[in-house]
Coordinates of C-alpha atoms in Angstrom, one line a residue:
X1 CA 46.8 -26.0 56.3
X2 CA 50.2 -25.5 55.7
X3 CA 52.1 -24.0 52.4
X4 CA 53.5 -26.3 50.4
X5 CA 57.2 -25.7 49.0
X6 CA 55.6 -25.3 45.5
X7 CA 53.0 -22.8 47.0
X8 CA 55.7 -20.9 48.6
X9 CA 58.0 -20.9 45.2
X10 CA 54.6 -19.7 43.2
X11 CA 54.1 -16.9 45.9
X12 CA 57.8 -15.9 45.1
X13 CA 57.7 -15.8 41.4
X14 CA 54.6 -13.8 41.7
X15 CA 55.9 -11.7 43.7
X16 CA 59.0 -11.2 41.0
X17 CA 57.0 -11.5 37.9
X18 CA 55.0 -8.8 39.8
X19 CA 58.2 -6.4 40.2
X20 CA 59.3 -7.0 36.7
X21 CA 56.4 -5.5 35.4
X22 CA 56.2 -2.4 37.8
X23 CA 59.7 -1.7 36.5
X24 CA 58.7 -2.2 32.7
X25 CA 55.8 0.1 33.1
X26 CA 58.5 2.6 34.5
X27 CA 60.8 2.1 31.6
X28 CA 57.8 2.6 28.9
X29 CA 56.4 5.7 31.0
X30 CA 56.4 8.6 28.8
X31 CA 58.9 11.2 30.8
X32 CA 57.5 14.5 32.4
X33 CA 57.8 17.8 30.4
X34 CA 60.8 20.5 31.5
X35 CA 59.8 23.6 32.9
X36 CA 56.4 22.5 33.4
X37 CA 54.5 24.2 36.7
X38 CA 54.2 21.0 39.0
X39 CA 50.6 20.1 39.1
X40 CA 48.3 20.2 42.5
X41 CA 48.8 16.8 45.1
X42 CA 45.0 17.4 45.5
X43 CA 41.8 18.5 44.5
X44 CA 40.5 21.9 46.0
X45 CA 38.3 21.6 48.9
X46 CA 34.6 22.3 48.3
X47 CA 33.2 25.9 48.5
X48 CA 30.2 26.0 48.6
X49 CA 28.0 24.8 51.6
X50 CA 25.2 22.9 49.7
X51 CA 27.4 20.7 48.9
X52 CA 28.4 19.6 52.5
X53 CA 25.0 18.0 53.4
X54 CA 24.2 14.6 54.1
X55 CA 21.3 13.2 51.8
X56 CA 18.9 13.2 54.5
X57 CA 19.4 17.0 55.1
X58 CA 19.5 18.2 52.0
X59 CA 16.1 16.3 51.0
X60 CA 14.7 17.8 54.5
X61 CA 15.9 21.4 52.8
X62 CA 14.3 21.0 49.8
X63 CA 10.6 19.7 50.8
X64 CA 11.2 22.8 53.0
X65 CA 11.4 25.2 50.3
X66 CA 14.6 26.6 51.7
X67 CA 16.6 26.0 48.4
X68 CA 15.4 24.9 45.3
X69 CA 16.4 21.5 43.3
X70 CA 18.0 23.7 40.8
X71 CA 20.3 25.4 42.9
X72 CA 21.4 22.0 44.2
X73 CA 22.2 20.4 41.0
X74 CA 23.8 23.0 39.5
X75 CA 26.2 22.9 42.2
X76 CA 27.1 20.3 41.8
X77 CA 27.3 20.0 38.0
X78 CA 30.1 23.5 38.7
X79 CA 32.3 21.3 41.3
X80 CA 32.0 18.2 38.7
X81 CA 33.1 21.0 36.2
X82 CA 36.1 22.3 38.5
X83 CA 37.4 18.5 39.7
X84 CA 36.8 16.1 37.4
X85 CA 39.6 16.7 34.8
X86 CA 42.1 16.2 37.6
X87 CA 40.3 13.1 38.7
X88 CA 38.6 11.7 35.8
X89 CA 35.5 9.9 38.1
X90 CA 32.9 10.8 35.8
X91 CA 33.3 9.2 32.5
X92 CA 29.9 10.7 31.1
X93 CA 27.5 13.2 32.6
X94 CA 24.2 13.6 32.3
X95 CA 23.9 17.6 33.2
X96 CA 21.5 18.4 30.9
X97 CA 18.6 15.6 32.1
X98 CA 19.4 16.3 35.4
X99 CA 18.6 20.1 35.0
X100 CA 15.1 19.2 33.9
X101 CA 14.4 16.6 36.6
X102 CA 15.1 19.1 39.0
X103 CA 13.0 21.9 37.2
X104 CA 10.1 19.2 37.6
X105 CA 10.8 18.8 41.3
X106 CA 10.8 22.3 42.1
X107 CA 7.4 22.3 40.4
X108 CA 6.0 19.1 42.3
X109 CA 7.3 21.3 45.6
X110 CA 5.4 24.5 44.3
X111 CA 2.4 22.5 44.2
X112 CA 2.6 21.9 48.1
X113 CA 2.4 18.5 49.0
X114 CA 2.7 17.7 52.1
X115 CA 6.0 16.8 53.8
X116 CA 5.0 13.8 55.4
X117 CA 3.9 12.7 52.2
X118 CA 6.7 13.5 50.0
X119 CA 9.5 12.3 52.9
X120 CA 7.6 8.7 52.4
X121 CA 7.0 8.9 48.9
X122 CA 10.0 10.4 47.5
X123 CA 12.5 9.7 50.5
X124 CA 15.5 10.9 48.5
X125 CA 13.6 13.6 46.6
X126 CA 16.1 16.2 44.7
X127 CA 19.4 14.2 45.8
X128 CA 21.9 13.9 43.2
X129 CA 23.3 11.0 42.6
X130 CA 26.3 8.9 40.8
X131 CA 26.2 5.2 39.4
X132 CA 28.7 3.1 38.5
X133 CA 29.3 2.6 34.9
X134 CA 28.8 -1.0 34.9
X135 CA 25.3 -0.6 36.2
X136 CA 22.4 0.3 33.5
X137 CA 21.3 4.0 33.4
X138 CA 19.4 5.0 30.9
X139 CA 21.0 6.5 27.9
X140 CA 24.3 6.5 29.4
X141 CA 27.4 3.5 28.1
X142 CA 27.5 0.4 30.1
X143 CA 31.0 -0.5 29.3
X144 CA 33.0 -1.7 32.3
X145 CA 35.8 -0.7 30.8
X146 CA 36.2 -3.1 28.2
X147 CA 36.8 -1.9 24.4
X148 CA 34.6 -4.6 23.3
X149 CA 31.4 -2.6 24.4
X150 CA 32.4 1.1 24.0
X151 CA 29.4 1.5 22.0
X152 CA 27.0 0.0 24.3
X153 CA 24.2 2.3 25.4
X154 CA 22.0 1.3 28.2
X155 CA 18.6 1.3 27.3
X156 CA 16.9 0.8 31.3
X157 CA 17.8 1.2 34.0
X158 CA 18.8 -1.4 36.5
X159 CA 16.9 -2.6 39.6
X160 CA 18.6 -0.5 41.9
X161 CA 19.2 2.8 39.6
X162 CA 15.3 2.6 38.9
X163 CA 14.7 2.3 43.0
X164 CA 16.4 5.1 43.4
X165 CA 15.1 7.5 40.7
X166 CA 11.4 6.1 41.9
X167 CA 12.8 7.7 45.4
X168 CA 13.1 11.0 43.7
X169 CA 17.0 10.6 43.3
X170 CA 18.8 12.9 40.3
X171 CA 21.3 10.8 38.4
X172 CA 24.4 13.6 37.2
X173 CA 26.5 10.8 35.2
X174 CA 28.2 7.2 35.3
X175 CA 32.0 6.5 37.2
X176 CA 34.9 4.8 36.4
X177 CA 36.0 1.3 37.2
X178 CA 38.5 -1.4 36.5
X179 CA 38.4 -3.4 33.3
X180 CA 35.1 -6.0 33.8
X181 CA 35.0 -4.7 37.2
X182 CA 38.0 -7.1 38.6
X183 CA 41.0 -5.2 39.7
X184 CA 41.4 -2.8 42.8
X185 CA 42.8 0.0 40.5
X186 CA 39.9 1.7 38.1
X187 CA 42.0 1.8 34.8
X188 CA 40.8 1.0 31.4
X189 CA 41.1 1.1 27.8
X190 CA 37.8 2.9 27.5
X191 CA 38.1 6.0 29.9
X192 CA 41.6 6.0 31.1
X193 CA 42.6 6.1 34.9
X194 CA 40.6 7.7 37.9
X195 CA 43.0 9.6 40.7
X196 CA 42.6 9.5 44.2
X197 CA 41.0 13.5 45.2
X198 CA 43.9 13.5 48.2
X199 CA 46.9 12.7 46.4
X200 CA 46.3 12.6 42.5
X201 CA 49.5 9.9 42.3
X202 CA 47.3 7.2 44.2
X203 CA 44.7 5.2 43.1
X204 CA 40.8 4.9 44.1
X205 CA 40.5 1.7 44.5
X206 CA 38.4 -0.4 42.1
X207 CA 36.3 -1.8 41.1
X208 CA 33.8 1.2 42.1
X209 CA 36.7 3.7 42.4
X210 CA 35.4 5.9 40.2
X211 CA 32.5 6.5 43.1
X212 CA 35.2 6.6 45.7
X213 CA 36.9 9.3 44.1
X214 CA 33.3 11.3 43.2
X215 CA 32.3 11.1 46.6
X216 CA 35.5 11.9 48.5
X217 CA 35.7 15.0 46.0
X218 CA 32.3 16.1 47.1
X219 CA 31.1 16.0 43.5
X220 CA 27.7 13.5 44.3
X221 CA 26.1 12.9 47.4
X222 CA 25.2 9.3 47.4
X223 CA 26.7 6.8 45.2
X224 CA 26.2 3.3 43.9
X225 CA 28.8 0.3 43.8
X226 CA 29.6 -3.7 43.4
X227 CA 30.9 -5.6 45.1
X228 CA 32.6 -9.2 44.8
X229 CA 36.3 -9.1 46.4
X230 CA 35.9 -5.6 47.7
X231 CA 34.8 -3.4 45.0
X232 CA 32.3 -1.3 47.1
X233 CA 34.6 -1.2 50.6
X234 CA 38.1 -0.9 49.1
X235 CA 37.5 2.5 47.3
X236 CA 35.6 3.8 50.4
X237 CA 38.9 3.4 52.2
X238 CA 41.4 4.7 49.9
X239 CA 38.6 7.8 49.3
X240 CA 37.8 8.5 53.3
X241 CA 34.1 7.8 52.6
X242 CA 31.0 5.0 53.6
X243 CA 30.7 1.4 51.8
X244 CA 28.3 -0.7 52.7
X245 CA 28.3 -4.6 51.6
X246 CA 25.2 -6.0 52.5
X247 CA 24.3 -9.4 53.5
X248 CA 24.4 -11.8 50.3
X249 CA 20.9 -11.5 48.6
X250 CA 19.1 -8.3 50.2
X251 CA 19.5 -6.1 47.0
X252 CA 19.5 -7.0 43.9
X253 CA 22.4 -7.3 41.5
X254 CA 20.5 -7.0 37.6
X255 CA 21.0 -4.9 35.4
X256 CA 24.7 -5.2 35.9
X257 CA 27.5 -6.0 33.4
X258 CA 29.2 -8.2 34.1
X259 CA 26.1 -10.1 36.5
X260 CA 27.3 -12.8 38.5
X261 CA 26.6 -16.3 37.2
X262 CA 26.7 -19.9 39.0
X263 CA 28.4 -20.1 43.0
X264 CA 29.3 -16.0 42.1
X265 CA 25.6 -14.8 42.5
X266 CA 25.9 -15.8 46.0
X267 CA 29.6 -13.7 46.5
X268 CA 28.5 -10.5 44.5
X269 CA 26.9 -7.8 46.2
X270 CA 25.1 -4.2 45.2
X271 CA 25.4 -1.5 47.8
X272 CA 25.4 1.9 48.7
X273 CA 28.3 4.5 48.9
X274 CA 28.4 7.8 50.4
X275 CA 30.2 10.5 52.6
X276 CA 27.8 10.5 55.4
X277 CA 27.2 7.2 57.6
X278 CA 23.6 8.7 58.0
X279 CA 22.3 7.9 54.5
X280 CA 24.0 4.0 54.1
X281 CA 20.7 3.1 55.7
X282 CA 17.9 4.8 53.9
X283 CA 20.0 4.2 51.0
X284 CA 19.9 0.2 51.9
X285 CA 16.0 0.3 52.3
X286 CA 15.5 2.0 48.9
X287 CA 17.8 -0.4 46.9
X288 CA 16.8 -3.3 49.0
X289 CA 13.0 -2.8 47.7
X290 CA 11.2 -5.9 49.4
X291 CA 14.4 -7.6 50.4
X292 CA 14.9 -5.1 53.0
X293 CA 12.4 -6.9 55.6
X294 CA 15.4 -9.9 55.6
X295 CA 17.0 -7.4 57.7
X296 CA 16.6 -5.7 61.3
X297 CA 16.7 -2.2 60.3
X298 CA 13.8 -1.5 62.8
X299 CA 15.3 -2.7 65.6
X300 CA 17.0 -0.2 67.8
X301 CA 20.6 -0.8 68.7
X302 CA 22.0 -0.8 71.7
X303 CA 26.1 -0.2 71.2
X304 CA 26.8 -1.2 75.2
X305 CA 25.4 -4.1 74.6
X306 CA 27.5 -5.7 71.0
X307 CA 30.2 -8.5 71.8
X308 CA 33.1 -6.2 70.4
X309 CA 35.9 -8.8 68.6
X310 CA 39.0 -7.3 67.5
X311 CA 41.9 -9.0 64.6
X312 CA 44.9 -6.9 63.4
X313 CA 46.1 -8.8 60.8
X314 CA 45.2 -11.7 58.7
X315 CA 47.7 -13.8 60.5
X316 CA 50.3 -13.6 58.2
X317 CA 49.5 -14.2 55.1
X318 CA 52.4 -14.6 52.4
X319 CA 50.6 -13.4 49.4
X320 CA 49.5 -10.3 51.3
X321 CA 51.5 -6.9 52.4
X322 CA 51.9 -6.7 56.1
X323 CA 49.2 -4.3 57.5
X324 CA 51.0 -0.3 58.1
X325 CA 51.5 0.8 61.4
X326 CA 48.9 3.8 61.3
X327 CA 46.5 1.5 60.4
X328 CA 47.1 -0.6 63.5
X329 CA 47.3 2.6 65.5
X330 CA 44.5 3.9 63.9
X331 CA 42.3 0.3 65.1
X332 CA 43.7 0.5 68.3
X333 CA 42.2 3.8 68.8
X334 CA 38.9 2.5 67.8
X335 CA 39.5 -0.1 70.3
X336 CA 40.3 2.2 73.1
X337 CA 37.4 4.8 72.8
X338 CA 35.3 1.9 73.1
X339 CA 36.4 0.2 75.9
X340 CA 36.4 3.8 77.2
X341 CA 33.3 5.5 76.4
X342 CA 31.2 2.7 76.2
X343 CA 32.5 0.5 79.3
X344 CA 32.8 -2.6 76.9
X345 CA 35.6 -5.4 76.3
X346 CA 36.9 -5.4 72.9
X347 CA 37.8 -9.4 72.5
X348 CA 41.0 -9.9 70.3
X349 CA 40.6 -12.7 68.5
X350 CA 43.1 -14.7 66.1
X351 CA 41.0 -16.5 63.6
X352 CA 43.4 -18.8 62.1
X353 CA 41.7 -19.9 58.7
X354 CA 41.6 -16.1 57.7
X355 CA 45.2 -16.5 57.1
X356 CA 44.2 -18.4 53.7
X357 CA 41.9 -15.9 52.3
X358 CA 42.8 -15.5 49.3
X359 CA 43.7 -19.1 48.8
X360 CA 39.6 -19.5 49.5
X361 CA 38.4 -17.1 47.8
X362 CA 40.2 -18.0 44.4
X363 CA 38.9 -21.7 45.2
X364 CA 35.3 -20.3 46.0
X365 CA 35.1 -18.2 43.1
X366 CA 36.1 -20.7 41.3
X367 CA 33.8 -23.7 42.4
X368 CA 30.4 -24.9 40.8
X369 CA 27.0 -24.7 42.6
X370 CA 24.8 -26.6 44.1
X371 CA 23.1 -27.5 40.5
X372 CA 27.0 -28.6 39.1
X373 CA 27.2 -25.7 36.9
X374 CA 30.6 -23.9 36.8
X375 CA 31.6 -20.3 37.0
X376 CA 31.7 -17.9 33.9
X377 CA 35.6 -17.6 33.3
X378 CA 37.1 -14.2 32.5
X379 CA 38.5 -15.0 29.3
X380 CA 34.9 -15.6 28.1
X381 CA 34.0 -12.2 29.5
X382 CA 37.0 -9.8 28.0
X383 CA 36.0 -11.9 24.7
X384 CA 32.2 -10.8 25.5
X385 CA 31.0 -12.9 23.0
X386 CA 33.2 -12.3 20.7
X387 CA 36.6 -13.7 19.4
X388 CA 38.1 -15.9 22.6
X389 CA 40.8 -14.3 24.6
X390 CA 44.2 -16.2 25.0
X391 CA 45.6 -15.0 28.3
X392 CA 49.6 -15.7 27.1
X393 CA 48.2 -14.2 23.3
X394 CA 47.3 -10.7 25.0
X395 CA 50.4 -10.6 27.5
X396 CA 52.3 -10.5 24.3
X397 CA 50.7 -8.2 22.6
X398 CA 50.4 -5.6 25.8
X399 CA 54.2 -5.9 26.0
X400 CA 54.1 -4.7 22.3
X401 CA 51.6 -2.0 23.2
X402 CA 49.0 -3.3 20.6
X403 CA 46.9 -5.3 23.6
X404 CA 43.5 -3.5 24.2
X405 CA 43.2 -4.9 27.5
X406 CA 44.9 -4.0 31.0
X407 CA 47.7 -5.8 32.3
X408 CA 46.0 -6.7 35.3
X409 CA 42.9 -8.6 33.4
X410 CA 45.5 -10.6 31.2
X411 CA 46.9 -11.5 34.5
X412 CA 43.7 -12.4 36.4
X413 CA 43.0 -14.5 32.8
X414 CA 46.3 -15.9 33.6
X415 CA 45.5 -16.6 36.8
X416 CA 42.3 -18.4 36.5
X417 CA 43.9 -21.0 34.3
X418 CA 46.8 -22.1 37.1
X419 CA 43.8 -22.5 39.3
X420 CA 42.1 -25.3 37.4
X421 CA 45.7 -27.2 37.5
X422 CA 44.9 -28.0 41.0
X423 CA 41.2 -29.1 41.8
X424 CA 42.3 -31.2 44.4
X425 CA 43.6 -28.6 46.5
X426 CA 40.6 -25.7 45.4
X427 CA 38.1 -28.6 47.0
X428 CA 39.9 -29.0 50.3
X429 CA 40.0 -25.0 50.6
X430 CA 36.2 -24.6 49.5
X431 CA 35.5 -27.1 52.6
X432 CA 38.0 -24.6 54.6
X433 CA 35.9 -21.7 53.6
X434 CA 32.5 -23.3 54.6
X435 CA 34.5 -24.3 58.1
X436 CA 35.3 -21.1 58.2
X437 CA 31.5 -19.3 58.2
X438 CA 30.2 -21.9 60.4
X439 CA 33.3 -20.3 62.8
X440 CA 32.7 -16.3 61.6
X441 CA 28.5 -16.8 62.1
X442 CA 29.0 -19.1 65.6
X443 CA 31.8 -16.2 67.0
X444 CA 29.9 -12.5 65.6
X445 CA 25.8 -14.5 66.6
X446 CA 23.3 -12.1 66.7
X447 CA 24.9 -9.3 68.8
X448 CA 28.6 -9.3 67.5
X449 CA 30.7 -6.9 65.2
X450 CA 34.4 -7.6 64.4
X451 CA 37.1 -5.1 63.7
X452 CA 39.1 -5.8 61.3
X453 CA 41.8 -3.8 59.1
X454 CA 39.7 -2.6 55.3
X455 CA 43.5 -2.8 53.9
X456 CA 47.2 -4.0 54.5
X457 CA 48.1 -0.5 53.1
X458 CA 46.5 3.0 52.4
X459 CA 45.9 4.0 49.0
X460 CA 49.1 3.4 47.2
X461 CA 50.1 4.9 44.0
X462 CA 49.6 4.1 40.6
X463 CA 50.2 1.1 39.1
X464 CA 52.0 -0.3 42.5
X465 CA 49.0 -2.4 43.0
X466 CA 50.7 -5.0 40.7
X467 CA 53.4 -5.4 43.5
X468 CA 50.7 -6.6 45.8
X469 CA 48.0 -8.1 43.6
X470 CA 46.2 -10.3 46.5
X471 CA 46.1 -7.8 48.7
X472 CA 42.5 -7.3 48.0
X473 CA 41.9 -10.8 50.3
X474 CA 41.4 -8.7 53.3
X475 CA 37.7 -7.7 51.9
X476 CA 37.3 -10.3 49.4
X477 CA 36.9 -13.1 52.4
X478 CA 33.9 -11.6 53.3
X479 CA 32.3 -12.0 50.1
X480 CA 32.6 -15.7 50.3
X481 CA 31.3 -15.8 53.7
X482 CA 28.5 -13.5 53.0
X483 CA 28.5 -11.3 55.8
X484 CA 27.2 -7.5 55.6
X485 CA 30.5 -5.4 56.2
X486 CA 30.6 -1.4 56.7
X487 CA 33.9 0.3 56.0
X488 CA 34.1 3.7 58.1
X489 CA 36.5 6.2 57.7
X490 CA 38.6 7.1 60.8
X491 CA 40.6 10.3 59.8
X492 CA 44.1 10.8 57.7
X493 CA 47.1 9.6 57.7
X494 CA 50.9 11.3 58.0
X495 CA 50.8 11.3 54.7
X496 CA 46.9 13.2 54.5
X497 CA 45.4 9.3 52.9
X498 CA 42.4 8.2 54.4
X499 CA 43.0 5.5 57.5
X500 CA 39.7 3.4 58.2
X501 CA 38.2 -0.1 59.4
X502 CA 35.7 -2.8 58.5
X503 CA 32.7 -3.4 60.8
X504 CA 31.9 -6.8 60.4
X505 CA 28.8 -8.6 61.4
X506 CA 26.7 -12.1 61.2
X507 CA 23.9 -12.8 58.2
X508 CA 21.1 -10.3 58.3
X509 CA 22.5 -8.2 60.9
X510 CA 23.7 -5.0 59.1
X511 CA 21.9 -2.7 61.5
X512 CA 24.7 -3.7 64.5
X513 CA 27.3 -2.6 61.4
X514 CA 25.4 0.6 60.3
X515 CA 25.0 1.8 63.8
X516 CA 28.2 1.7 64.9
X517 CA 29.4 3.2 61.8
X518 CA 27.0 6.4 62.8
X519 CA 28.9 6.0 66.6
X520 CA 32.6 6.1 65.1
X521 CA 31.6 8.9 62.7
X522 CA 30.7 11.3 65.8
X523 CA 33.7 10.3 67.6
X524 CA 36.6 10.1 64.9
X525 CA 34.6 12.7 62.4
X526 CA 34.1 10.9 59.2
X527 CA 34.9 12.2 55.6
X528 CA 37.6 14.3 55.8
X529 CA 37.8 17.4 53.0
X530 CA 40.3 16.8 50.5
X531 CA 42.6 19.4 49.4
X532 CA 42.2 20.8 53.1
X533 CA 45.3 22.4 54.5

């Protein structure tokens, strides 16, 4: 499906109109103080060694007696306490509650049940834990960043939050993301703008970059994301941490704001987030609740025996950046260790439809259901129920500062009308995006994982990401297709930014992703500690 001239003169003005406004955000920039001590690039690595365990191992600790709950959270709430004003992750804590919930688990461990009992019980017993802001936890805001809701206070918890705490998990506080949870830089009008922990100029990703960055800074041990273009495995990347998409439908998205509604349901995902490729599964099996026995997890996996399939690139998308060289070099080493260690052939594979993915995921997004009904557009949500937003209205007004929106949702509003100008062409690539699952599900069957680049570039700095606004396509295609996806950090780059890769498998198998995310941790080493010299 070739670009049409018009599509090619729309991908060029874009690209200018893009430009135009990195350079006015320069110009309105406020300008650095003089004689000002410059400020760190990075966050301080972690001192204390409580706070370098893997959930699993610190739960095994504490239903051993060997430190108490107490101990742990306060740790945590002190390396919060150091880091967070140069990352601004956190947006609101919880210290105090968490304090008492771990005063009454050291009291349920003095009682001396057994630890059989508790590890099945209370799996995650003691663990502290961060949530995204968008998702309900009780008595914390549930804004997603939009000004319309700043006063909103959650008043449950949602499905997964209240999984977790049932698993004996210690909420500290609620993260950052992007305005209504739709842009891959978490900035808003609410809380302000997060900052990567290994180069404060970068971003976190969005929309769950505010976990990206809490993780990576070693201030929470497990987190929880969304995920609809990439929200989950975008800020794991630019972070160095573990996302895990699952397969469409396992866990359960309520208790969300904003919830998916129409086709969407079937594109957003809930997952976990975390430093250590150890907990994404028991993590998975807790949020999952009953919707866990759709998947394999029981089944043990054999890594000699997975069909390895390998892409570099999208094939050359024009609305995307070109993929960096250390990412490429860092794949290729994946690649070779394999073929190495584990005597099997990586397949390269050039899938050609995936050049096109953001042209079908706009168009799948986009589409009605199966029952006719439409997709909730954005301008309904920034208005959340309120006054209706005019797209052109608030770009005037944000270029006369008095907008209380980001730039990037009045563009996505923007957006999301030029799609409807066009249905003929958004049907033809819907039917290209169901061709091209029936090709992803026939190629990965039941015992295949695909390597594939998380992102054309590594964490770039602020604001940039309105230069390359589609650049988010190389996760967002998955979310269409519905299959489970792993991102797995693979080191640092020249620069010290994370470098890392997708694992990508068929429907239901997110144990082939998981496990080989535990494989590449061993062999390429995982999270990396910020601020490390």
């Amino acid at each position: 499906m070739a670009l049409s001239r018009a599509e090619r003169c729309l991908a060029l003005l874009l690209r200018l109109l893009s430009r135009a406004c990195l350079a006015l955000l320069g110009l309105v920039a406020p300008a650095p103080p003089r004689a000002r001590p410059a400020p760190p690039r990075a966050v301080p690595p972690p001192r204390r060694p409580l706070l370098l365990l893997p959930a699993r191992q610190l739960a095994a600790r504490l239903r051993a007696r060997e430190v108490t709950c107490v101990e742990v959270v306060e740790a945590y709430v002190e390396r919060i306490r150091e880091v967070n004003p140069l990352i601004n992750a956190v947006v609101k804590d919880r210290f105090e509650e968490a304090l008492q919930e771990a005063r009454q688990v050291d009291e349920l461990l003095s009682e001396g049940p057994g630890d059989d009992y508790l590890e099945e019980k209370f799996p995650l017993l003691g663990v502290p834990i961060t949530v995204k802001e968008a998702f309900s936890l009780h008595g914390m805001p549930n804004t997603s960043g939009l000004v319309n809701r700043r006063n909103v206070i959650a008043t449950s918890d949602a499905t997964v939050v209240s999984r977790l705490k049932q698993a004996g998990a210690i909420p500290l506080g609620v993260t950052n993301c992007s305005e209504l949870c739709m842009w891959y830089e978490s900035s808003n009008r609410v809380y302000g703008r997060t900052n990567n922990p290994y180069d404060l100029q970068r971003i976190v990703g969005g929309s769950s970059g505010g976990e990206g960055g809490v993780l990576a800074a070693a201030c929470s041990v497990i987190g929880v994301g969304s995920d609809i273009g990439g929200s989950i495995r975008m800020p794991a990347f630019f972070n160095g941490v573990f996302g895990h998409k699952p397969t469409t439908g396992v866990v359960p998205n309520d208790g969300q704001f904003p919830n998916a509604r129409g086709v969407r349901t079937s594109f957003l995902c809930t997952g976990p987030m975390c430093r250590y490729a150890e907990d994404l599964e028991p993590m998975l099996r807790v949020m999952a609740g009953p919707g866990v026995n759709k998947l394999k997890l029981n089944e043990k996996v054999s890594l000699e025996k997975i069909k390895f399939h390998c892409m570099d690139h999208d094939g050359g998308s024009i609305f995307v950046s070109p993929v960096d060289k250390e990412i490429l070099q860092a794949q290729k080493k994946v690649v070779e260790h394999l073929e190495s260690e584990l005597g099997v052939q990586v397949r390269r594979v050039a899938i050609h439809k995936m050049k096109y993915s953001f042209q079908i995921w706009s168009a799948m997004m986009s589409s009605k259901d199966s029952d006719g009904q439409e997709a909730q557009l954005f301008t309904d949500l920034l208005g959340d129920h309120g006054k209706p937003v005019w797209p052109l209205w608030e770009l005037v007004k944000w270029l006369m500062g008095m907008s209380s929106h980001t730039l990037p949702a009045i563009a996505l509003g923007l957006t999301e009308k030029l799609m409807k100008l066009n249905p003929g062409g958004n049907a033809k690539l819907v039917s290209m995006g169901k061709s091209l699952q029936e090709e992803m599900e026939a190629l990965l069957g039941p015992d295949g994982v695909l390597l594939y680049p998380s992102h054309p570039t590594v964490a770039p700095r602020h604001h940039s990401p309105i230069c390359m606004p589609f650049n988010f396509a190389y996760t967002a295609i998955f979310n269409v297709l519905g299959l489970p996806v792993t991102q797995c950090p693979l080191g640092l780059s020249s620069e010290g930014l994370p470098l890392g890769i997708q694992l990508v498998a068929a429907s239901y198998n997110d144990h082939l992703t998981l496990a080989v995310a535990r494989y590449l941790e061993k062999a390429f080493g995982g999270w990396v500690l910020p601020g490390k010299v």
